[in-house]
């Protein structure tokens, strides 16, 4: 945990450090978009990342430092799909920066660039923290990162036209390296196809869709509701009919529930980095997926 915390802090400090000569100031709501902005923007974009991998992006406090950063920004990049609905509107309202309000070129939602999964057919608070636009944890599929990169490069060129050619050149280079990495990751992960998993929170549907994992249960009785002893007992009983190999969680999920289930059901509990800074190796987008695939393969081999 200590190493993970240090990795997250190091990643945050790296991402926060502004380039004094940068042409554009950008605020990223989550670490993955901060890392992507650095890939596309290089030294022309000063990036401030609002959250770390150890924070649940559903629940962030609108601190004065965040408000000040949004006030100075020329571009705000967030996941969208109401992932940040509990805090981002407060930031935008209190910052009072007209250039980065929804609908303006300086406001970008990554979810608009990808195919959303788990779009609910009904909305009822009794079902827990369900997002009307679909599951917002899109960053766990590298194909989504590629789609967002193309859209974000175009947005950078729009809000900073003087550097448009620079952003497009970096986007083309990133796309080439990223596609090669996807091919490598998919080849390495081929043995994982069809693997049955339990998840703490529904944070991995895009990873499951990409790798062909099969989710058989969730530790949360409803999205956003922490596991109860009664629900964990039900999950344990259900695994007798639908067995699984792994139980997955993010760095910000409490490990006790997954470890409890792993001990009783003979599963392997796996913490996946989930975003940049989630572990020592996940120091950038490439490291994020290198580490994710390695952790899954090592867990299956146990």
Short mmCIF file of C-alpha atoms in Angstrom, two decimals:
data_model
loop_
_atom_site.label_atom_id
_atom_site.label_comp_id
_atom_site.label_asym_id
_atom_site.label_seq_id
_atom_site.Cartn_x
_atom_site.Cartn_y
_atom_site.Cartn_z
CA UNK A 1 0.00 0.00 0.00
CA UNK A 2 2.86 2.34 0.90
CA UNK A 3 4.54 1.73 -2.46
CA UNK A 4 1.25 2.31 -4.24
CA UNK A 5 0.76 5.58 -2.38
CA UNK A 6 4.26 6.73 -3.29
CA UNK A 7 3.68 5.79 -6.93
CA UNK A 8 0.43 7.75 -7.01
CA UNK A 9 2.06 10.78 -5.39
CA UNK A 10 5.00 10.65 -7.81
CA UNK A 11 2.67 10.39 -10.79
CA UNK A 12 0.58 13.27 -9.48
CA UNK A 13 3.58 15.51 -8.93
CA UNK A 14 4.83 14.72 -12.43
CA UNK A 15 1.49 15.48 -14.00
CA UNK A 16 0.81 18.58 -11.97
CA UNK A 17 4.14 20.21 -12.68
CA UNK A 18 3.33 23.00 -15.13
CA UNK A 19 5.44 23.87 -18.13
CA UNK A 20 6.09 27.58 -17.68
CA UNK A 21 6.26 28.14 -21.44
CA UNK A 22 3.18 26.05 -22.23
CA UNK A 23 0.65 27.62 -24.60
CA UNK A 24 -2.36 26.05 -22.91
CA UNK A 25 -3.39 25.26 -19.33
CA UNK A 26 -5.50 22.13 -18.98
CA UNK A 27 -7.23 20.45 -16.05
CA UNK A 28 -7.78 16.68 -16.21
CA UNK A 29 -10.40 15.23 -13.91
CA UNK A 30 -8.72 11.79 -13.79
CA UNK A 31 -5.09 10.65 -14.11
CA UNK A 32 -5.62 8.78 -17.39
CA UNK A 33 -6.70 11.98 -19.16
CA UNK A 34 -3.80 13.88 -17.64
CA UNK A 35 -1.44 11.26 -19.05
CA UNK A 36 -3.13 11.42 -22.45
CA UNK A 37 -2.88 15.22 -22.48
CA UNK A 38 0.86 14.93 -21.86
CA UNK A 39 1.16 12.42 -24.71
CA UNK A 40 -0.65 14.71 -27.13
CA UNK A 41 0.33 18.11 -25.81
CA UNK A 42 3.96 17.65 -24.82
CA UNK A 43 5.49 20.86 -23.53
CA UNK A 44 2.77 22.98 -25.16
CA UNK A 45 0.20 22.00 -22.50
CA UNK A 46 0.52 22.49 -18.72
CA UNK A 47 -1.57 19.78 -17.10
CA UNK A 48 -3.18 19.83 -13.64
CA UNK A 49 -4.71 16.53 -12.56
CA UNK A 50 -7.61 16.86 -10.13
CA UNK A 51 -7.54 13.33 -8.67
CA UNK A 52 -5.18 10.43 -7.98
CA UNK A 53 -5.53 6.71 -8.56
CA UNK A 54 -6.19 6.24 -4.85
CA UNK A 55 -9.29 8.41 -4.92
CA UNK A 56 -12.75 7.29 -5.94
CA UNK A 57 -13.57 9.69 -8.80
CA UNK A 58 -17.24 9.54 -7.87
CA UNK A 59 -16.52 11.35 -4.60
CA UNK A 60 -14.08 14.26 -4.69
CA UNK A 61 -14.10 17.43 -2.60
CA UNK A 62 -14.19 20.67 -4.59
CA UNK A 63 -11.10 22.12 -2.88
CA UNK A 64 -10.06 25.76 -3.40
CA UNK A 65 -6.93 24.60 -5.24
CA UNK A 66 -9.09 22.73 -7.78
CA UNK A 67 -11.36 25.71 -8.24
CA UNK A 68 -8.36 27.98 -8.83
CA UNK A 69 -6.95 25.59 -11.42
CA UNK A 70 -10.21 25.46 -13.34
CA UNK A 71 -10.43 29.26 -13.18
CA UNK A 72 -7.07 29.53 -15.02
CA UNK A 73 -7.66 26.68 -17.49
CA UNK A 74 -8.24 26.92 -21.20
CA UNK A 75 -9.37 23.28 -21.39
CA UNK A 76 -11.03 20.88 -18.92
CA UNK A 77 -10.93 17.17 -19.79
CA UNK A 78 -13.13 14.77 -17.84
CA UNK A 79 -14.61 11.31 -18.31
CA UNK A 80 -18.20 12.54 -18.35
CA UNK A 81 -21.17 10.16 -18.30
CA UNK A 82 -21.88 11.74 -14.90
CA UNK A 83 -18.83 10.13 -13.27
CA UNK A 84 -17.97 13.53 -11.77
CA UNK A 85 -21.56 14.70 -11.24
CA UNK A 86 -21.02 15.03 -7.49
CA UNK A 87 -18.22 17.60 -7.69
CA UNK A 88 -17.41 18.88 -11.18
CA UNK A 89 -20.48 21.15 -11.53
CA UNK A 90 -19.44 22.81 -8.26
CA UNK A 91 -15.92 23.35 -9.58
CA UNK A 92 -17.15 24.83 -12.84
CA UNK A 93 -19.69 27.08 -11.16
CA UNK A 94 -17.33 28.43 -8.50
CA UNK A 95 -14.45 28.85 -10.95
CA UNK A 96 -16.60 31.15 -13.09
CA UNK A 97 -14.50 30.52 -16.19
CA UNK A 98 -16.81 30.84 -19.23
CA UNK A 99 -14.29 29.17 -21.58
CA UNK A 100 -14.56 25.75 -19.89
CA UNK A 101 -18.28 25.48 -19.24
CA UNK A 102 -20.20 22.52 -20.82
CA UNK A 103 -20.94 23.23 -24.45
CA UNK A 104 -17.86 25.39 -24.92
CA UNK A 105 -14.75 24.25 -26.85
CA UNK A 106 -12.78 24.32 -23.61
CA UNK A 107 -14.90 21.56 -22.06
CA UNK A 108 -14.24 17.98 -23.23
CA UNK A 109 -15.87 14.73 -22.11
CA UNK A 110 -14.03 11.56 -23.09
CA UNK A 111 -17.15 9.41 -22.90
CA UNK A 112 -18.53 11.18 -25.97
CA UNK A 113 -15.84 9.50 -28.08
CA UNK A 114 -16.52 5.85 -27.16
CA UNK A 115 -19.27 3.23 -27.26
CA UNK A 116 -20.82 3.14 -23.81
CA UNK A 117 -21.58 -0.12 -22.05
CA UNK A 118 -24.17 -0.92 -19.39
CA UNK A 119 -26.52 1.88 -20.39
CA UNK A 120 -29.50 1.41 -18.03
CA UNK A 121 -32.97 0.84 -19.39
CA UNK A 122 -34.48 2.49 -16.31
CA UNK A 123 -33.30 4.98 -13.68
CA UNK A 124 -34.19 4.42 -10.04
CA UNK A 125 -32.13 5.51 -7.02
CA UNK A 126 -33.14 2.24 -5.42
CA UNK A 127 -30.78 0.54 -7.89
CA UNK A 128 -27.76 2.36 -6.42
CA UNK A 129 -25.30 4.71 -8.12
CA UNK A 130 -26.32 3.98 -11.71
CA UNK A 131 -25.18 6.38 -14.44
CA UNK A 132 -27.83 7.25 -17.06
CA UNK A 133 -25.28 7.49 -19.88
CA UNK A 134 -23.74 4.09 -19.18
CA UNK A 135 -20.84 2.79 -17.12
CA UNK A 136 -18.23 5.61 -17.00
CA UNK A 137 -15.10 3.51 -16.32
CA UNK A 138 -14.08 3.63 -19.96
CA UNK A 139 -10.32 3.93 -19.38
CA UNK A 140 -9.78 0.20 -18.77
CA UNK A 141 -10.04 -0.59 -22.50
CA UNK A 142 -7.09 0.72 -24.54
CA UNK A 143 -9.27 0.87 -27.65
CA UNK A 144 -11.24 3.57 -25.85
CA UNK A 145 -8.03 5.45 -25.10
CA UNK A 146 -7.29 5.41 -28.84
CA UNK A 147 -10.73 6.79 -29.68
CA UNK A 148 -10.46 9.52 -27.05
CA UNK A 149 -6.96 10.43 -28.24
CA UNK A 150 -8.22 11.22 -31.72
CA UNK A 151 -11.05 13.37 -30.44
CA UNK A 152 -8.88 15.11 -27.86
CA UNK A 153 -6.17 15.95 -30.40
CA UNK A 154 -8.81 17.63 -32.54
CA UNK A 155 -10.05 19.58 -29.51
CA UNK A 156 -6.54 20.71 -28.61
CA UNK A 157 -6.12 21.99 -32.15
CA UNK A 158 -9.41 23.86 -31.85
CA UNK A 159 -8.70 25.63 -28.57
CA UNK A 160 -5.04 26.29 -29.44
CA UNK A 161 -4.97 26.62 -33.26
CA UNK A 162 -1.45 28.08 -33.28
CA UNK A 163 -0.15 24.65 -32.24
CA UNK A 164 -2.61 22.52 -34.22
CA UNK A 165 0.05 20.91 -36.41
CA UNK A 166 2.10 20.06 -33.33
CA UNK A 167 -0.83 18.29 -31.65
CA UNK A 168 -1.79 16.38 -34.78
CA UNK A 169 1.79 15.18 -35.27
CA UNK A 170 2.01 13.96 -31.69
CA UNK A 171 -1.41 12.30 -32.03
CA UNK A 172 -0.26 10.41 -35.11
CA UNK A 173 2.88 9.24 -33.32
CA UNK A 174 0.88 8.20 -30.26
CA UNK A 175 -1.64 6.30 -32.41
CA UNK A 176 1.16 4.33 -34.07
CA UNK A 177 2.80 3.37 -30.77
CA UNK A 178 -0.54 2.70 -29.07
CA UNK A 179 -1.82 0.35 -31.78
CA UNK A 180 1.42 -1.63 -31.64
CA UNK A 181 1.02 -1.90 -27.87
CA UNK A 182 -2.61 -3.06 -28.19
CA UNK A 183 -1.52 -5.83 -30.55
CA UNK A 184 1.13 -6.91 -28.05
CA UNK A 185 -1.27 -6.79 -25.08
CA UNK A 186 -3.96 -8.76 -26.89
CA UNK A 187 -1.51 -11.49 -27.83
CA UNK A 188 -0.24 -11.77 -24.27
CA UNK A 189 -3.77 -11.78 -22.81
CA UNK A 190 -5.19 -14.47 -25.12
CA UNK A 191 -5.15 -17.12 -22.32
CA UNK A 192 -7.48 -14.91 -20.27
CA UNK A 193 -10.42 -15.17 -22.68
CA UNK A 194 -13.42 -16.76 -20.96
CA UNK A 195 -11.94 -16.29 -17.49
CA UNK A 196 -14.65 -15.93 -14.83
CA UNK A 197 -14.15 -13.08 -12.36
CA UNK A 198 -15.84 -11.41 -9.41
CA UNK A 199 -15.49 -7.64 -9.08
CA UNK A 200 -15.74 -5.38 -6.04
CA UNK A 201 -17.33 -2.47 -7.94
CA UNK A 202 -18.50 -2.53 -11.55
CA UNK A 203 -15.29 -0.78 -12.56
CA UNK A 204 -14.14 -3.20 -15.26
CA UNK A 205 -16.86 -3.85 -17.89
CA UNK A 206 -14.71 -2.32 -20.63
CA UNK A 207 -11.68 -4.40 -19.62
CA UNK A 208 -13.92 -7.48 -19.59
CA UNK A 209 -15.30 -6.62 -23.02
CA UNK A 210 -11.80 -6.15 -24.44
CA UNK A 211 -10.23 -9.30 -22.98
CA UNK A 212 -13.28 -11.58 -22.99
CA UNK A 213 -13.51 -11.91 -19.20
CA UNK A 214 -16.81 -13.13 -17.74
CA UNK A 215 -18.12 -11.26 -14.69
CA UNK A 216 -20.15 -13.62 -12.51
CA UNK A 217 -20.73 -11.50 -9.36
CA UNK A 218 -20.13 -8.15 -7.67
CA UNK A 219 -19.19 -7.56 -4.04
CA UNK A 220 -21.27 -4.40 -3.90
CA UNK A 221 -24.97 -5.31 -3.56
CA UNK A 222 -25.72 -2.22 -5.69
CA UNK A 223 -23.30 0.14 -7.47
CA UNK A 224 -21.76 2.48 -4.91
CA UNK A 225 -23.06 0.53 -1.89
CA UNK A 226 -20.31 -1.11 0.15
CA UNK A 227 -20.45 -4.90 0.62
CA UNK A 228 -22.43 -6.17 3.57
CA UNK A 229 -21.76 -9.46 5.35
CA UNK A 230 -25.10 -10.76 4.16
CA UNK A 231 -24.40 -9.96 0.52
CA UNK A 232 -20.91 -11.46 0.70
CA UNK A 233 -22.44 -14.67 2.04
CA UNK A 234 -24.82 -14.70 -0.93
CA UNK A 235 -21.92 -14.19 -3.36
CA UNK A 236 -20.02 -17.03 -1.69
CA UNK A 237 -23.03 -19.30 -2.05
CA UNK A 238 -23.56 -18.27 -5.68
CA UNK A 239 -19.99 -19.15 -6.61
CA UNK A 240 -20.84 -22.81 -6.02
CA UNK A 241 -23.00 -22.66 -9.16
CA UNK A 242 -20.97 -20.07 -11.06
CA UNK A 243 -17.34 -20.49 -9.99
CA UNK A 244 -14.69 -17.87 -10.66
CA UNK A 245 -10.92 -17.69 -10.55
CA UNK A 246 -10.23 -14.07 -9.56
CA UNK A 247 -11.78 -11.27 -7.54
CA UNK A 248 -10.81 -7.82 -8.87
CA UNK A 249 -10.71 -4.44 -7.15
CA UNK A 250 -9.32 -0.97 -7.78
CA UNK A 251 -6.67 0.72 -5.59
CA UNK A 252 -9.37 2.76 -3.84
CA UNK A 253 -11.61 -0.19 -2.96
CA UNK A 254 -11.26 -1.57 0.57
CA UNK A 255 -9.35 -4.87 0.24
CA UNK A 256 -11.06 -6.61 3.14
CA UNK A 257 -14.16 -7.77 1.27
CA UNK A 258 -12.27 -9.29 -1.66
CA UNK A 259 -9.76 -10.95 0.67
CA UNK A 260 -12.60 -12.37 2.78
CA UNK A 261 -14.19 -13.92 -0.30
CA UNK A 262 -10.87 -15.11 -1.72
CA UNK A 263 -10.02 -17.00 1.46
CA UNK A 264 -13.38 -18.78 1.61
CA UNK A 265 -13.96 -19.47 -2.08
CA UNK A 266 -10.39 -20.27 -3.12
CA UNK A 267 -10.12 -17.25 -5.43
CA UNK A 268 -7.12 -15.05 -6.08
CA UNK A 269 -7.65 -11.43 -4.99
CA UNK A 270 -6.15 -9.01 -7.51
CA UNK A 271 -5.76 -5.26 -7.26
CA UNK A 272 -5.64 -3.75 -10.74
CA UNK A 273 -4.14 -0.26 -11.11
CA UNK A 274 -7.30 1.00 -12.87
CA UNK A 275 -5.61 4.24 -13.94
CA UNK A 276 -2.22 5.90 -14.22
CA UNK A 277 -0.54 6.00 -10.81
CA UNK A 278 -2.45 2.98 -9.49
CA UNK A 279 0.80 1.09 -9.00
CA UNK A 280 4.55 1.57 -9.41
CA UNK A 281 4.54 0.29 -13.00
CA UNK A 282 1.46 2.21 -14.05
CA UNK A 283 3.36 5.49 -14.28
CA UNK A 284 1.98 6.25 -17.75
CA UNK A 285 -0.69 4.87 -20.08
CA UNK A 286 1.57 2.17 -21.52
CA UNK A 287 2.65 1.07 -18.05
CA UNK A 288 -0.98 0.97 -16.95
CA UNK A 289 -1.86 -1.78 -19.42
CA UNK A 290 1.49 -3.57 -19.14
CA UNK A 291 0.85 -3.88 -15.42
CA UNK A 292 -2.83 -4.81 -15.79
CA UNK A 293 -2.12 -7.70 -18.16
CA UNK A 294 0.83 -8.95 -16.10
CA UNK A 295 -1.17 -8.92 -12.87
CA UNK A 296 -4.01 -10.91 -14.45
CA UNK A 297 -1.69 -13.47 -16.00
CA UNK A 298 0.28 -13.96 -12.78
CA UNK A 299 -2.92 -14.36 -10.77
CA UNK A 300 -4.28 -17.00 -13.15
CA UNK A 301 -1.01 -18.92 -12.93
CA UNK A 302 -1.32 -19.26 -9.13
#
